[in-house]
């Protein structure tokens, strides 16, 4: 399944990352930032479980992920 991510912030970061004048350090930073956007989109429907959490004020009903996640890069650019 393919998913198009056309968020303006991702498009902006892609334009910078593709620029020939973008240095290696900035390239890696942008690759990390873009990966976060992709993960947010990919996980938008992931199953969660309800938990009670003690806050400084009172108990609060919250949601945590119902499974462990592993993110594996398949592109080598920006990994090094």
mmCIF file of C-alpha atoms in Angstrom:
data_model
loop_
_atom_site.group_PDB
_atom_site.id
_atom_site.type_symbol
_atom_site.label_atom_id
_atom_site.label_comp_id
_atom_site.label_asym_id
_atom_site.label_seq_id
_atom_site.Cartn_x
_atom_site.Cartn_y
_atom_site.Cartn_z
ATOM 1 C CA UNK A 1 0.000 0.000 0.000
ATOM 2 C CA UNK A 2 1.355 3.417 -0.952
ATOM 3 C CA UNK A 3 0.512 6.569 0.951
ATOM 4 C CA UNK A 4 1.058 10.073 -0.412
ATOM 5 C CA UNK A 5 2.293 12.511 2.199
ATOM 6 C CA UNK A 6 1.811 15.978 0.789
ATOM 7 C CA UNK A 7 2.052 18.043 3.962
ATOM 8 C CA UNK A 8 3.502 21.513 3.226
ATOM 9 C CA UNK A 9 6.229 21.081 5.869
ATOM 10 C CA UNK A 10 7.353 17.801 4.290
ATOM 11 C CA UNK A 11 7.375 19.401 0.839
ATOM 12 C CA UNK A 12 9.467 22.288 2.203
ATOM 13 C CA UNK A 13 11.978 19.931 3.824
ATOM 14 C CA UNK A 14 12.164 17.793 0.675
ATOM 15 C CA UNK A 15 12.981 20.887 -1.386
ATOM 16 C CA UNK A 16 15.869 21.715 0.947
ATOM 17 C CA UNK A 17 17.149 18.135 1.167
ATOM 18 C CA UNK A 18 17.204 17.851 -2.656
ATOM 19 C CA UNK A 19 19.142 21.105 -3.104
ATOM 20 C CA UNK A 20 22.708 20.494 -4.295
ATOM 21 C CA UNK A 21 23.934 23.123 -1.799
ATOM 22 C CA UNK A 22 22.552 21.283 1.252
ATOM 23 C CA UNK A 23 25.437 20.002 3.375
ATOM 24 C CA UNK A 24 25.739 16.505 4.821
ATOM 25 C CA UNK A 25 24.880 17.542 8.387
ATOM 26 C CA UNK A 26 21.744 19.424 7.318
ATOM 27 C CA UNK A 27 20.781 16.543 5.005
ATOM 28 C CA UNK A 28 20.859 14.089 7.933
ATOM 29 C CA UNK A 29 18.861 16.476 10.143
ATOM 30 C CA UNK A 30 16.200 16.887 7.463
ATOM 31 C CA UNK A 31 16.055 13.139 6.805
ATOM 32 C CA UNK A 32 15.333 12.615 10.518
ATOM 33 C CA UNK A 33 12.634 15.310 10.515
ATOM 34 C CA UNK A 34 10.956 13.894 7.391
ATOM 35 C CA UNK A 35 11.048 10.411 8.927
ATOM 36 C CA UNK A 36 9.090 11.727 11.921
ATOM 37 C CA UNK A 37 6.366 13.113 9.649
ATOM 38 C CA UNK A 38 6.179 9.786 7.806
ATOM 39 C CA UNK A 39 5.932 7.855 11.085
ATOM 40 C CA UNK A 40 3.154 10.139 12.359
ATOM 41 C CA UNK A 41 1.165 9.485 9.209
ATOM 42 C CA UNK A 42 1.883 5.749 9.123
ATOM 43 C CA UNK A 43 0.794 5.285 12.745
ATOM 44 C CA UNK A 44 -2.346 7.413 12.721
ATOM 45 C CA UNK A 45 -4.612 4.349 13.024
ATOM 46 C CA UNK A 46 -2.472 2.196 15.319
ATOM 47 C CA UNK A 47 -4.272 0.418 18.145
ATOM 48 C CA UNK A 48 -3.994 1.934 21.632
ATOM 49 C CA UNK A 49 -5.060 0.886 25.095
ATOM 50 C CA UNK A 50 -6.564 3.001 27.831
ATOM 51 C CA UNK A 51 -4.467 3.502 30.970
ATOM 52 C CA UNK A 52 -4.779 5.567 34.124
ATOM 53 C CA UNK A 53 -1.850 7.894 34.851
ATOM 54 C CA UNK A 54 -1.124 9.799 38.043
ATOM 55 C CA UNK A 55 -0.552 13.447 37.148
ATOM 56 C CA UNK A 56 0.547 16.158 39.601
ATOM 57 C CA UNK A 57 -3.123 17.140 39.961
ATOM 58 C CA UNK A 58 -5.162 13.911 39.757
ATOM 59 C CA UNK A 59 -5.546 10.583 38.002
ATOM 60 C CA UNK A 60 -6.059 10.946 34.255
ATOM 61 C CA UNK A 61 -7.364 8.572 31.608
ATOM 62 C CA UNK A 62 -4.760 8.330 28.825
ATOM 63 C CA UNK A 63 -3.919 6.143 25.838
ATOM 64 C CA UNK A 64 -0.700 4.236 25.169
ATOM 65 C CA UNK A 65 0.319 2.211 22.141
ATOM 66 C CA UNK A 66 -0.935 -1.356 22.389
ATOM 67 C CA UNK A 67 2.170 -2.836 20.747
ATOM 68 C CA UNK A 68 5.923 -2.358 20.554
ATOM 69 C CA UNK A 69 7.228 -0.623 17.437
ATOM 70 C CA UNK A 70 10.440 -0.915 15.461
ATOM 71 C CA UNK A 71 11.337 1.594 12.744
ATOM 72 C CA UNK A 72 13.779 0.260 10.154
ATOM 73 C CA UNK A 73 15.206 2.609 7.517
ATOM 74 C CA UNK A 74 15.174 1.223 3.995
ATOM 75 C CA UNK A 75 16.960 4.160 2.394
ATOM 76 C CA UNK A 76 20.622 4.536 3.225
ATOM 77 C CA UNK A 77 20.741 8.308 2.695
ATOM 78 C CA UNK A 78 21.158 10.123 5.985
ATOM 79 C CA UNK A 79 21.678 6.963 8.043
ATOM 80 C CA UNK A 80 25.474 7.259 8.374
#
